[in-house]
Amino acid sequence: KAGVTQTPRYLIKTRGQQVTLSCSPISGHRSVSWYQQTPGQGLQFLFEYFSETQRNKGNFPGRFSGRQFSNSRSEMNVSTLELGDSALYLCASRTDRETQYFGPGTRLLVL
Amino acid sequence: EDKVVQSPLSLVVHEGDTVTLNCSYEVTNFRSLLWYKQEKKAPTFLFMLTSSGIEKKSGRLSSILDKKELSSILNITATQTGDSAIYLCAVENYGQNFVFGPGTRLSVLP
């Protein structure tokens, strides 16, 4: 079974721009969660989508948004980028009962 | 607010040593505790613990949960340089949220 895939793997943007990251879950997994990982804050939960609906949300500003498609693929969008948004963005998928499996991440650098 | 604390934050040992990593948590509606290993990229799943006192083992790694003390330990015996990584502890609640600890950075020297 193929693992969780994320695109792109690396991205450089400038302040004020917006960015869209993509995540394809493991086949059969309907839940997709997004995390931000920085050296200072560790792994922080952004939101979770299940069957195209946002099921949970972390404490991030409204500039961070996401969606999930009918094939369970998910996208995360960050608008009006700030320097502090530079991070590794990880996506994880799972069935409803098991643990979650992480993708390789997208490393975003905001200049 | 749900919280996960790990100790130590950083550890340097030599090959062959045994290490014990600690995780404690404050979570409402606890469902499970998970351990992950993160090398350069994505965290990889090690163990999921839901019941107190039951040890989960995989090779040289083992973990146990103490629900009374709201804590867990991860043991690694006969460490190897390939064990060098960040070990993350996460707790899941019944709202299906995962809260991660800051991680323990383990360095195993030859």
Short mmCIF file of C-alpha atoms in Angstrom, two decimals:
data_model
loop_
_atom_site.label_atom_id
_atom_site.label_comp_id
_atom_site.label_asym_id
_atom_site.label_seq_id
_atom_site.Cartn_x
_atom_site.Cartn_y
_atom_site.Cartn_z
CA LYS A 1 0.00 0.00 0.00
CA ALA A 2 1.41 3.41 -0.90
CA GLY A 3 2.03 5.76 2.01
CA VAL A 4 0.87 9.31 2.56
CA THR A 5 2.23 11.64 -0.11
CA GLN A 6 2.63 15.38 0.08
CA THR A 7 3.41 17.92 -2.60
CA PRO A 8 5.41 19.97 -3.02
CA ARG A 9 8.23 18.82 -0.79
CA TYR A 10 9.92 22.22 -0.61
CA LEU A 11 8.59 25.69 -1.18
CA ILE A 12 9.98 29.20 -0.91
CA LYS A 13 7.57 32.13 -0.74
CA THR A 14 7.73 35.77 0.27
CA ARG A 15 5.74 37.56 2.95
CA GLY A 16 2.21 38.40 1.92
CA GLN A 17 1.92 35.62 -0.64
CA GLN A 18 -0.35 32.65 -0.26
CA VAL A 19 0.44 28.96 -0.57
CA THR A 20 -1.48 25.72 -1.14
CA LEU A 21 -0.13 22.38 0.02
CA SER A 22 -1.51 19.02 -1.02
CA CYS A 23 -1.81 15.69 0.75
CA SER A 24 -2.91 12.31 -0.61
CA PRO A 25 -3.77 9.87 2.18
CA ILE A 26 -3.21 6.14 2.30
CA SER A 27 -5.85 4.40 0.22
CA GLY A 28 -8.94 3.75 2.32
CA HIS A 29 -8.10 6.39 4.93
CA ARG A 30 -10.83 8.98 5.23
CA SER A 31 -9.28 11.12 7.95
CA VAL A 32 -6.56 13.62 7.11
CA SER A 33 -4.92 15.83 9.71
CA TRP A 34 -2.47 18.68 9.23
CA TYR A 35 0.30 19.71 11.60
CA GLN A 36 2.85 22.49 11.73
CA GLN A 37 6.28 21.62 13.11
CA THR A 38 8.80 24.26 14.14
CA PRO A 39 11.91 23.98 16.32
CA GLY A 40 10.43 26.31 18.93
CA GLN A 41 6.85 25.02 19.14
CA GLY A 42 7.18 21.38 18.20
CA LEU A 43 4.34 19.61 16.43
CA GLN A 44 1.10 21.57 16.56
CA PHE A 45 -2.26 20.41 15.31
CA LEU A 46 -3.87 22.56 12.63
CA PHE A 47 -7.06 20.74 11.67
CA GLU A 48 -8.54 17.40 10.75
CA TYR A 49 -10.86 16.53 7.88
CA PHE A 50 -13.05 13.47 7.71
CA SER A 51 -15.33 12.70 4.78
CA GLU A 52 -14.92 16.23 3.38
CA THR A 53 -15.87 17.92 6.66
CA GLN A 54 -13.61 19.67 9.11
CA ARG A 55 -13.92 17.61 12.28
CA ASN A 56 -11.39 19.31 14.56
CA LYS A 57 -9.46 22.53 14.56
CA GLY A 58 -6.39 23.70 16.47
CA ASN A 59 -5.54 27.20 17.65
CA PHE A 60 -4.33 28.78 14.46
CA PRO A 61 -5.50 32.04 12.86
CA GLY A 62 -8.04 32.09 10.05
CA ARG A 63 -5.23 32.54 7.51
CA PHE A 64 -4.84 28.78 7.76
CA SER A 65 -7.60 26.87 6.03
CA GLY A 66 -8.11 23.52 4.43
CA ARG A 67 -10.45 21.33 2.53
CA GLN A 68 -10.91 17.71 1.63
CA PHE A 69 -12.14 16.27 -1.61
CA SER A 70 -14.40 13.30 -2.24
CA ASN A 71 -11.35 11.08 -2.93
CA SER A 72 -10.02 12.03 0.56
CA ARG A 73 -7.18 14.11 -0.83
CA SER A 74 -6.73 17.26 1.17
CA GLU A 75 -5.31 20.71 0.60
CA MET A 76 -4.15 23.28 3.09
CA ASN A 77 -3.98 26.96 2.26
CA VAL A 78 -2.12 29.71 4.08
CA SER A 79 -2.89 33.26 3.02
CA THR A 80 -0.90 36.43 3.69
CA LEU A 81 2.22 34.52 4.65
CA GLU A 82 4.32 35.70 7.58
CA LEU A 83 7.94 34.91 8.40
CA GLY A 84 6.74 32.85 11.35
CA ASP A 85 4.88 30.51 9.01
CA SER A 86 8.20 28.98 7.96
CA ALA A 87 7.91 25.38 9.12
CA LEU A 88 7.57 21.76 8.16
CA TYR A 89 3.92 21.03 7.40
CA LEU A 90 2.99 17.42 7.99
CA CYS A 91 -0.09 15.63 6.88
CA ALA A 92 -1.26 12.40 8.51
CA SER A 93 -3.99 9.99 7.53
CA ARG A 94 -5.81 7.19 9.26
CA THR A 95 -8.95 5.13 9.38
CA ASP A 96 -11.23 6.12 12.19
CA ARG A 97 -9.95 3.56 14.65
CA GLU A 98 -6.24 3.24 14.06
CA THR A 99 -3.27 5.45 14.66
CA GLN A 100 -2.23 8.01 12.13
CA TYR A 101 0.52 7.70 9.55
CA PHE A 102 2.52 10.73 8.49
CA GLY A 103 3.60 11.92 5.09
CA PRO A 104 7.12 13.22 4.39
CA GLY A 105 6.07 16.83 4.89
CA THR A 106 6.35 20.06 2.95
CA ARG A 107 9.09 22.38 4.10
CA LEU A 108 7.95 25.99 3.65
CA LEU A 109 10.36 28.88 3.85
CA VAL A 110 8.93 32.39 3.95
CA LEU A 111 11.35 35.19 3.09
CA GLU B 1 -5.75 22.81 28.17
CA ASP B 2 -4.38 19.39 27.18
CA LYS B 3 -0.65 19.07 27.69
CA VAL B 4 2.10 16.52 27.09
CA VAL B 5 5.52 16.84 28.72
CA GLN B 6 8.58 14.79 27.84
CA SER B 7 11.86 14.36 29.63
CA PRO B 8 14.68 14.63 29.13
CA LEU B 9 14.53 16.98 26.17
CA SER B 10 17.93 15.85 25.03
CA LEU B 11 20.10 12.82 25.76
CA VAL B 12 23.52 11.67 24.59
CA VAL B 13 24.55 8.06 25.16
CA HIS B 14 27.04 5.56 23.77
CA GLU B 15 26.22 2.50 21.73
CA GLY B 16 25.15 -0.37 23.92
CA ASP B 17 23.65 1.81 26.64
CA THR B 18 20.03 1.46 27.74
CA VAL B 19 17.85 4.57 27.76
CA THR B 20 14.50 5.43 29.29
CA LEU B 21 12.43 8.26 27.89
CA ASN B 22 9.57 9.73 29.88
CA CYS B 23 6.21 11.16 28.89
CA SER B 24 3.56 12.60 31.19
CA TYR B 25 0.25 14.10 30.20
CA GLU B 26 -2.79 16.05 31.28
CA VAL B 27 -5.61 15.28 28.90
CA THR B 28 -9.36 15.24 29.25
CA ASN B 29 -11.06 12.10 27.95
CA PHE B 30 -7.87 10.14 27.34
CA ARG B 31 -8.14 7.60 24.56
CA SER B 32 -4.59 6.46 23.77
CA LEU B 33 -0.91 7.35 24.04
CA LEU B 34 1.41 7.00 21.08
CA TRP B 35 5.14 7.00 20.56
CA TYR B 36 6.75 8.09 17.30
CA LYS B 37 10.34 8.19 16.07
CA GLN B 38 11.32 11.12 13.88
CA GLU B 39 14.58 11.11 11.99
CA LYS B 40 14.98 13.55 9.18
CA LYS B 41 11.46 13.68 7.94
CA ALA B 42 8.07 12.32 8.94
CA PRO B 43 7.43 10.74 12.33
CA THR B 44 7.11 6.98 12.11
CA PHE B 45 4.76 5.14 14.41
CA LEU B 46 6.25 2.96 17.17
CA PHE B 47 3.57 2.07 19.71
CA MET B 48 0.01 2.80 20.70
CA LEU B 49 -0.95 2.20 24.33
CA THR B 50 -4.45 2.22 25.70
CA SER B 51 -4.36 0.04 28.80
CA SER B 52 -2.33 0.47 31.95
CA GLY B 53 0.41 -1.95 32.79
CA ILE B 54 0.58 -3.76 29.49
CA GLU B 55 4.02 -3.63 27.91
CA LYS B 56 4.32 -3.29 24.17
CA LYS B 57 7.56 -4.59 22.69
CA SER B 58 9.22 -4.42 19.34
CA GLY B 59 12.76 -5.72 19.25
CA ARG B 60 14.92 -3.57 21.52
CA LEU B 61 12.14 -1.04 22.10
CA SER B 62 9.42 -1.38 24.69
CA SER B 63 6.85 0.91 26.23
CA ILE B 64 4.41 0.85 29.10
CA LEU B 65 1.56 3.09 30.18
CA ASP B 66 0.64 4.04 33.74
CA LYS B 67 -2.84 5.58 33.62
CA LYS B 68 -2.84 6.18 37.37
CA GLU B 69 0.33 8.30 37.13
CA LEU B 70 -0.70 9.71 33.73
CA SER B 71 2.62 8.74 32.26
CA SER B 72 4.47 6.41 29.95
CA ILE B 73 8.05 5.32 29.43
CA LEU B 74 9.86 4.21 26.30
CA ASN B 75 12.85 1.95 26.84
CA ILE B 76 15.54 1.27 24.29
CA THR B 77 18.09 -1.41 25.17
CA ALA B 78 21.49 -1.97 23.55
CA THR B 79 21.23 1.34 21.70
CA GLN B 80 22.69 1.69 18.21
CA THR B 81 23.65 4.78 16.22
CA GLY B 82 20.55 4.20 14.11
CA ASP B 83 18.42 4.92 17.17
CA SER B 84 19.52 8.56 17.02
CA ALA B 85 16.31 10.52 16.42
CA ILE B 86 13.67 12.63 18.09
CA TYR B 87 11.17 10.51 20.00
CA LEU B 88 7.73 12.05 20.17
CA CYS B 89 4.99 11.19 22.61
CA ALA B 90 1.41 12.06 21.69
CA VAL B 91 -1.88 11.63 23.46
CA GLU B 92 -5.22 11.21 21.77
CA ASN B 93 -8.47 12.20 23.42
CA TYR B 94 -11.96 11.09 22.58
CA GLY B 95 -12.45 14.23 20.52
CA GLN B 96 -9.90 12.52 18.28
CA ASN B 97 -7.40 15.28 18.76
CA PHE B 98 -3.73 14.46 19.08
CA VAL B 99 -1.54 16.53 21.37
CA PHE B 100 2.20 16.09 20.93
CA GLY B 101 4.98 16.60 23.42
CA PRO B 102 8.14 18.54 22.52
CA GLY B 103 10.09 15.36 21.89
CA THR B 104 13.31 13.89 23.29
CA ARG B 105 16.34 14.25 21.05
CA LEU B 106 18.43 11.10 21.45
CA SER B 107 21.99 10.98 20.15
CA VAL B 108 23.78 7.64 20.21
CA LEU B 109 27.54 7.93 19.80
CA PRO B 110 29.65 5.06 18.40
#
